[in-house]
Amino acid sequence: SVRTEERRCGRRLAGSYPVVVRDRRGRVLARGRTGNVSQTGLYLLADRPRDIRPERTVLVEIVLPVSPGTASP
């Protein structure tokens, strides 16, 4: 097997949360779930993502659960 050096610098937290990815105009590019999340990125599992490239600016909406004892949005 081939081993590669880990390039991620942030600690990853596992969690599966609903995600919507939109372009600058608000058009939906993908819907899916997180695989894991860090302060500097996320792993996204999505069905049929549309036109998402590394250099493209997108808005990522993640729906997080409400913790007991906190006010809901």
PDB file of N, CA and C in Angstrom:
ATOM      1  N   SER A   1       0.838  -1.182   0.000  1.00  0.00           N
ATOM      2  CA  SER A   1       0.000   0.000   0.000  1.00  0.00           C
ATOM      3  C   SER A   1       0.881   1.243   0.000  1.00  0.00           C
ATOM      4  N   VAL A   2       0.331   2.323  -0.522  1.00  0.00           N
ATOM      5  CA  VAL A   2       1.045   3.588  -0.605  1.00  0.00           C
ATOM      6  C   VAL A   2       0.562   4.490   0.520  1.00  0.00           C
ATOM      7  N   ARG A   3       1.486   5.073   1.242  1.00  0.00           N
ATOM      8  CA  ARG A   3       1.122   5.993   2.319  1.00  0.00           C
ATOM      9  C   ARG A   3       1.437   7.405   1.872  1.00  0.00           C
ATOM     10  N   THR A   4       0.523   8.301   2.130  1.00  0.00           N
ATOM     11  CA  THR A   4       0.752   9.711   1.818  1.00  0.00           C
ATOM     12  C   THR A   4       0.683  10.520   3.100  1.00  0.00           C
ATOM     13  N   GLU A   5       1.343  11.657   3.098  1.00  0.00           N
ATOM     14  CA  GLU A   5       1.338  12.525   4.268  1.00  0.00           C
ATOM     15  C   GLU A   5      -0.001  13.240   4.373  1.00  0.00           C
ATOM     16  N   GLU A   6      -0.535  13.319   5.572  1.00  0.00           N
ATOM     17  CA  GLU A   6      -1.800  14.020   5.824  1.00  0.00           C
ATOM     18  C   GLU A   6      -1.585  15.515   5.655  1.00  0.00           C
ATOM     19  N   ARG A   7      -2.401  16.161   4.805  1.00  0.00           N
ATOM     20  CA  ARG A   7      -2.260  17.593   4.541  1.00  0.00           C
ATOM     21  C   ARG A   7      -3.187  18.438   5.396  1.00  0.00           C
ATOM     22  N   ARG A   8      -4.194  17.841   5.977  1.00  0.00           N
ATOM     23  CA  ARG A   8      -5.139  18.604   6.794  1.00  0.00           C
ATOM     24  C   ARG A   8      -4.471  19.058   8.078  1.00  0.00           C
ATOM     25  N   CYS A   9      -4.716  20.308   8.456  1.00  0.00           N
ATOM     26  CA  CYS A   9      -4.103  20.815   9.678  1.00  0.00           C
ATOM     27  C   CYS A   9      -5.106  20.898  10.824  1.00  0.00           C
ATOM     28  N   GLY A  10      -6.405  20.869  10.534  1.00  0.00           N
ATOM     29  CA  GLY A  10      -7.418  20.963  11.575  1.00  0.00           C
ATOM     30  C   GLY A  10      -7.907  19.605  12.029  1.00  0.00           C
ATOM     31  N   ARG A  11      -8.332  19.529  13.267  1.00  0.00           N
ATOM     32  CA  ARG A  11      -8.894  18.294  13.805  1.00  0.00           C
ATOM     33  C   ARG A  11     -10.272  18.065  13.200  1.00  0.00           C
ATOM     34  N   ARG A  12     -10.532  16.864  12.738  1.00  0.00           N
ATOM     35  CA  ARG A  12     -11.802  16.518  12.105  1.00  0.00           C
ATOM     36  C   ARG A  12     -12.758  15.919  13.126  1.00  0.00           C
ATOM     37  N   LEU A  13     -14.018  16.379  13.094  1.00  0.00           N
ATOM     38  CA  LEU A  13     -15.052  15.849  13.960  1.00  0.00           C
ATOM     39  C   LEU A  13     -16.060  15.099  13.104  1.00  0.00           C
ATOM     40  N   ALA A  14     -16.262  13.837  13.419  1.00  0.00           N
ATOM     41  CA  ALA A  14     -17.217  13.034  12.658  1.00  0.00           C
ATOM     42  C   ALA A  14     -18.632  13.521  12.948  1.00  0.00           C
ATOM     43  N   GLY A  15     -19.471  13.492  11.951  1.00  0.00           N
ATOM     44  CA  GLY A  15     -20.869  13.870  12.126  1.00  0.00           C
ATOM     45  C   GLY A  15     -21.570  13.905  10.791  1.00  0.00           C
ATOM     46  N   SER A  16     -22.789  13.425  10.768  1.00  0.00           N
ATOM     47  CA  SER A  16     -23.580  13.413   9.543  1.00  0.00           C
ATOM     48  C   SER A  16     -24.728  14.398   9.691  1.00  0.00           C
ATOM     49  N   TYR A  17     -24.587  15.566   9.052  1.00  0.00           N
ATOM     50  CA  TYR A  17     -25.584  16.627   9.141  1.00  0.00           C
ATOM     51  C   TYR A  17     -26.014  17.048   7.735  1.00  0.00           C
ATOM     52  N   PRO A  18     -27.281  17.446   7.577  1.00  0.00           N
ATOM     53  CA  PRO A  18     -27.751  17.894   6.264  1.00  0.00           C
ATOM     54  C   PRO A  18     -26.987  19.128   5.787  1.00  0.00           C
ATOM     55  N   VAL A  19     -26.684  19.165   4.476  1.00  0.00           N
ATOM     56  CA  VAL A  19     -25.936  20.262   3.869  1.00  0.00           C
ATOM     57  C   VAL A  19     -26.595  20.679   2.557  1.00  0.00           C
ATOM     58  N   VAL A  20     -26.608  22.004   2.301  1.00  0.00           N
ATOM     59  CA  VAL A  20     -27.001  22.538   1.003  1.00  0.00           C
ATOM     60  C   VAL A  20     -25.858  23.421   0.535  1.00  0.00           C
ATOM     61  N   VAL A  21     -25.385  23.231  -0.707  1.00  0.00           N
ATOM     62  CA  VAL A  21     -24.322  24.050  -1.291  1.00  0.00           C
ATOM     63  C   VAL A  21     -24.955  24.930  -2.365  1.00  0.00           C
ATOM     64  N   ARG A  22     -24.722  26.253  -2.267  1.00  0.00           N
ATOM     65  CA  ARG A  22     -25.298  27.218  -3.210  1.00  0.00           C
ATOM     66  C   ARG A  22     -24.200  28.046  -3.866  1.00  0.00           C
ATOM     67  N   ASP A  23     -24.487  28.548  -5.065  1.00  0.00           N
ATOM     68  CA  ASP A  23     -23.560  29.467  -5.718  1.00  0.00           C
ATOM     69  C   ASP A  23     -23.838  30.885  -5.229  1.00  0.00           C
ATOM     70  N   ARG A  24     -23.117  31.858  -5.773  1.00  0.00           N
ATOM     71  CA  ARG A  24     -23.268  33.257  -5.335  1.00  0.00           C
ATOM     72  C   ARG A  24     -24.655  33.826  -5.586  1.00  0.00           C
ATOM     73  N   ARG A  25     -25.366  33.263  -6.546  1.00  0.00           N
ATOM     74  CA  ARG A  25     -26.729  33.720  -6.853  1.00  0.00           C
ATOM     75  C   ARG A  25     -27.786  33.001  -6.022  1.00  0.00           C
ATOM     76  N   GLY A  26     -27.364  32.061  -5.202  1.00  0.00           N
ATOM     77  CA  GLY A  26     -28.298  31.326  -4.368  1.00  0.00           C
ATOM     78  C   GLY A  26     -28.834  30.049  -4.982  1.00  0.00           C
ATOM     79  N   ARG A  27     -28.356  29.708  -6.178  1.00  0.00           N
ATOM     80  CA  ARG A  27     -28.809  28.476  -6.833  1.00  0.00           C
ATOM     81  C   ARG A  27     -28.201  27.262  -6.144  1.00  0.00           C
ATOM     82  N   VAL A  28     -29.010  26.234  -5.948  1.00  0.00           N
ATOM     83  CA  VAL A  28     -28.545  25.015  -5.291  1.00  0.00           C
ATOM     84  C   VAL A  28     -27.648  24.229  -6.246  1.00  0.00           C
ATOM     85  N   LEU A  29     -26.420  23.949  -5.791  1.00  0.00           N
ATOM     86  CA  LEU A  29     -25.469  23.159  -6.561  1.00  0.00           C
ATOM     87  C   LEU A  29     -25.446  21.711  -6.086  1.00  0.00           C
ATOM     88  N   ALA A  30     -25.743  21.503  -4.806  1.00  0.00           N
ATOM     89  CA  ALA A  30     -25.728  20.142  -4.253  1.00  0.00           C
ATOM     90  C   ALA A  30     -26.488  20.109  -2.939  1.00  0.00           C
ATOM     91  N   ARG A  31     -27.017  18.938  -2.655  1.00  0.00           N
ATOM     92  CA  ARG A  31     -27.611  18.632  -1.351  1.00  0.00           C
ATOM     93  C   ARG A  31     -26.970  17.336  -0.896  1.00  0.00           C
ATOM     94  N   GLY A  32     -26.676  17.248   0.384  1.00  0.00           N
ATOM     95  CA  GLY A  32     -26.052  16.033   0.882  1.00  0.00           C
ATOM     96  C   GLY A  32     -25.929  16.047   2.381  1.00  0.00           C
ATOM     97  N   ARG A  33     -24.888  15.361   2.868  1.00  0.00           N
ATOM     98  CA  ARG A  33     -24.630  15.260   4.301  1.00  0.00           C
ATOM     99  C   ARG A  33     -23.124  15.389   4.532  1.00  0.00           C
ATOM    100  N   THR A  34     -22.765  15.873   5.696  1.00  0.00           N
ATOM    101  CA  THR A  34     -21.355  15.931   6.049  1.00  0.00           C
ATOM    102  C   THR A  34     -20.864  14.538   6.395  1.00  0.00           C
ATOM    103  N   GLY A  35     -19.598  14.288   6.138  1.00  0.00           N
ATOM    104  CA  GLY A  35     -18.932  13.076   6.598  1.00  0.00           C
ATOM    105  C   GLY A  35     -18.126  13.411   7.836  1.00  0.00           C
ATOM    106  N   ASN A  36     -17.470  14.579   7.794  1.00  0.00           N
ATOM    107  CA  ASN A  36     -16.786  15.137   8.954  1.00  0.00           C
ATOM    108  C   ASN A  36     -16.588  16.629   8.711  1.00  0.00           C
ATOM    109  N   VAL A  37     -16.293  17.354   9.784  1.00  0.00           N
ATOM    110  CA  VAL A  37     -16.180  18.815   9.722  1.00  0.00           C
ATOM    111  C   VAL A  37     -14.969  19.242  10.538  1.00  0.00           C
ATOM    112  N   SER A  38     -14.266  20.281  10.063  1.00  0.00           N
ATOM    113  CA  SER A  38     -13.186  20.879  10.842  1.00  0.00           C
ATOM    114  C   SER A  38     -13.318  22.397  10.738  1.00  0.00           C
ATOM    115  N   GLN A  39     -12.449  23.094  11.407  1.00  0.00           N
ATOM    116  CA  GLN A  39     -12.458  24.549  11.368  1.00  0.00           C
ATOM    117  C   GLN A  39     -12.105  25.075   9.980  1.00  0.00           C
ATOM    118  N   THR A  40     -11.406  24.272   9.179  1.00  0.00           N
ATOM    119  CA  THR A  40     -10.944  24.742   7.873  1.00  0.00           C
ATOM    120  C   THR A  40     -11.566  24.018   6.681  1.00  0.00           C
ATOM    121  N   GLY A  41     -12.502  23.106   6.933  1.00  0.00           N
ATOM    122  CA  GLY A  41     -13.102  22.409   5.803  1.00  0.00           C
ATOM    123  C   GLY A  41     -14.113  21.364   6.230  1.00  0.00           C
ATOM    124  N   LEU A  42     -14.647  20.660   5.222  1.00  0.00           N
ATOM    125  CA  LEU A  42     -15.587  19.593   5.516  1.00  0.00           C
ATOM    126  C   LEU A  42     -15.538  18.545   4.424  1.00  0.00           C
ATOM    127  N   TYR A  43     -15.970  17.372   4.793  1.00  0.00           N
ATOM    128  CA  TYR A  43     -16.105  16.265   3.842  1.00  0.00           C
ATOM    129  C   TYR A  43     -17.585  16.160   3.540  1.00  0.00           C
ATOM    130  N   LEU A  44     -17.957  16.330   2.285  1.00  0.00           N
ATOM    131  CA  LEU A  44     -19.352  16.379   1.864  1.00  0.00           C
ATOM    132  C   LEU A  44     -19.686  15.169   1.005  1.00  0.00           C
ATOM    133  N   LEU A  45     -20.755  14.490   1.353  1.00  0.00           N
ATOM    134  CA  LEU A  45     -21.291  13.390   0.564  1.00  0.00           C
ATOM    135  C   LEU A  45     -22.546  13.921  -0.107  1.00  0.00           C
ATOM    136  N   ALA A  46     -22.529  14.021  -1.446  1.00  0.00           N
ATOM    137  CA  ALA A  46     -23.651  14.634  -2.165  1.00  0.00           C
ATOM    138  C   ALA A  46     -24.024  13.829  -3.394  1.00  0.00           C
ATOM    139  N   ASP A  47     -25.316  13.834  -3.691  1.00  0.00           N
ATOM    140  CA  ASP A  47     -25.817  13.228  -4.923  1.00  0.00           C
ATOM    141  C   ASP A  47     -25.736  14.248  -6.046  1.00  0.00           C
ATOM    142  N   ARG A  48     -25.149  13.880  -7.153  1.00  0.00           N
ATOM    143  CA  ARG A  48     -25.097  14.681  -8.367  1.00  0.00           C
ATOM    144  C   ARG A  48     -24.764  16.166  -8.150  1.00  0.00           C
ATOM    145  N   PRO A  49     -23.601  16.488  -7.557  1.00  0.00           N
ATOM    146  CA  PRO A  49     -23.238  17.906  -7.419  1.00  0.00           C
ATOM    147  C   PRO A  49     -23.058  18.555  -8.786  1.00  0.00           C
ATOM    148  N   ARG A  50     -23.472  19.813  -8.908  1.00  0.00           N
ATOM    149  CA  ARG A  50     -23.405  20.547 -10.177  1.00  0.00           C
ATOM    150  C   ARG A  50     -22.303  21.600 -10.140  1.00  0.00           C
ATOM    151  N   ASP A  51     -21.343  21.492 -11.023  1.00  0.00           N
ATOM    152  CA  ASP A  51     -20.372  22.557 -11.281  1.00  0.00           C
ATOM    153  C   ASP A  51     -19.676  23.104 -10.034  1.00  0.00           C
ATOM    154  N   ILE A  52     -19.188  22.227  -9.172  1.00  0.00           N
ATOM    155  CA  ILE A  52     -18.415  22.675  -8.014  1.00  0.00           C
ATOM    156  C   ILE A  52     -16.949  22.395  -8.323  1.00  0.00           C
ATOM    157  N   ARG A  53     -16.174  23.479  -8.435  1.00  0.00           N
ATOM    158  CA  ARG A  53     -14.751  23.376  -8.755  1.00  0.00           C
ATOM    159  C   ARG A  53     -13.932  23.952  -7.596  1.00  0.00           C
ATOM    160  N   PRO A  54     -12.672  23.557  -7.474  1.00  0.00           N
ATOM    161  CA  PRO A  54     -11.842  24.049  -6.372  1.00  0.00           C
ATOM    162  C   PRO A  54     -11.753  25.576  -6.286  1.00  0.00           C
ATOM    163  N   GLU A  55     -11.750  26.267  -7.402  1.00  0.00           N
ATOM    164  CA  GLU A  55     -11.583  27.733  -7.363  1.00  0.00           C
ATOM    165  C   GLU A  55     -12.898  28.487  -7.233  1.00  0.00           C
ATOM    166  N   ARG A  56     -14.004  27.807  -7.172  1.00  0.00           N
ATOM    167  CA  ARG A  56     -15.316  28.450  -7.144  1.00  0.00           C
ATOM    168  C   ARG A  56     -15.742  28.776  -5.715  1.00  0.00           C
ATOM    169  N   THR A  57     -16.278  29.977  -5.513  1.00  0.00           N
ATOM    170  CA  THR A  57     -16.801  30.379  -4.214  1.00  0.00           C
ATOM    171  C   THR A  57     -18.218  29.861  -4.069  1.00  0.00           C
ATOM    172  N   VAL A  58     -18.488  29.184  -2.959  1.00  0.00           N
ATOM    173  CA  VAL A  58     -19.819  28.635  -2.692  1.00  0.00           C
ATOM    174  C   VAL A  58     -20.228  28.958  -1.256  1.00  0.00           C
ATOM    175  N   LEU A  59     -21.524  28.890  -1.013  1.00  0.00           N
ATOM    176  CA  LEU A  59     -22.078  29.029   0.328  1.00  0.00           C
ATOM    177  C   LEU A  59     -22.494  27.640   0.779  1.00  0.00           C
ATOM    178  N   VAL A  60     -22.037  27.225   1.954  1.00  0.00           N
ATOM    179  CA  VAL A  60     -22.372  25.909   2.486  1.00  0.00           C
ATOM    180  C   VAL A  60     -23.244  26.112   3.722  1.00  0.00           C
ATOM    181  N   GLU A  61     -24.448  25.566   3.685  1.00  0.00           N
ATOM    182  CA  GLU A  61     -25.374  25.634   4.819  1.00  0.00           C
ATOM    183  C   GLU A  61     -25.402  24.267   5.477  1.00  0.00           C
ATOM    184  N   ILE A  62     -25.050  24.221   6.765  1.00  0.00           N
ATOM    185  CA  ILE A  62     -25.070  22.975   7.526  1.00  0.00           C
ATOM    186  C   ILE A  62     -26.121  23.113   8.623  1.00  0.00           C
ATOM    187  N   VAL A  63     -27.019  22.152   8.700  1.00  0.00           N
ATOM    188  CA  VAL A  63     -28.057  22.167   9.729  1.00  0.00           C
ATOM    189  C   VAL A  63     -27.559  21.337  10.907  1.00  0.00           C
ATOM    190  N   LEU A  64     -27.233  22.033  11.999  1.00  0.00           N
ATOM    191  CA  LEU A  64     -26.732  21.368  13.199  1.00  0.00           C
ATOM    192  C   LEU A  64     -27.872  21.144  14.185  1.00  0.00           C
ATOM    193  N   PRO A  65     -27.782  20.082  14.977  1.00  0.00           N
ATOM    194  CA  PRO A  65     -28.842  19.830  15.961  1.00  0.00           C
ATOM    195  C   PRO A  65     -28.810  20.868  17.078  1.00  0.00           C
ATOM    196  N   VAL A  66     -29.945  21.101  17.678  1.00  0.00           N
ATOM    197  CA  VAL A  66     -30.042  22.020  18.807  1.00  0.00           C
ATOM    198  C   VAL A  66     -29.711  21.228  20.061  1.00  0.00           C
ATOM    199  N   SER A  67     -28.787  21.749  20.862  1.00  0.00           N
ATOM    200  CA  SER A  67     -28.420  21.086  22.117  1.00  0.00           C
ATOM    201  C   SER A  67     -29.515  21.307  23.155  1.00  0.00           C
ATOM    202  N   PRO A  68     -29.760  20.324  23.993  1.00  0.00           N
ATOM    203  CA  PRO A  68     -30.757  20.512  25.073  1.00  0.00           C
ATOM    204  C   PRO A  68     -30.381  21.700  25.932  1.00  0.00           C
ATOM    205  N   GLY A  69     -31.331  22.503  26.276  1.00  0.00           N
ATOM    206  CA  GLY A  69     -31.088  23.655  27.141  1.00  0.00           C
ATOM    207  C   GLY A  69     -30.692  24.924  26.406  1.00  0.00           C
ATOM    208  N   THR A  70     -30.643  24.891  25.055  1.00  0.00           N
ATOM    209  CA  THR A  70     -30.314  26.095  24.297  1.00  0.00           C
ATOM    210  C   THR A  70     -31.544  26.532  23.514  1.00  0.00           C
ATOM    211  N   ALA A  71     -31.592  27.798  23.184  1.00  0.00           N
ATOM    212  CA  ALA A  71     -32.710  28.331  22.409  1.00  0.00           C
ATOM    213  C   ALA A  71     -32.585  27.888  20.960  1.00  0.00           C
ATOM    214  N   SER A  72     -33.698  27.505  20.344  1.00  0.00           N
ATOM    215  CA  SER A  72     -33.660  27.139  18.923  1.00  0.00           C
ATOM    216  C   SER A  72     -33.684  28.390  18.076  1.00  0.00           C
ATOM    217  N   PRO A  73     -33.132  28.331  16.860  1.00  0.00           N
ATOM    218  CA  PRO A  73     -33.045  29.526  16.004  1.00  0.00           C
ATOM    219  C   PRO A  73     -34.410  29.997  15.531  1.00  0.00           C
TER     220      PRO A  73
END
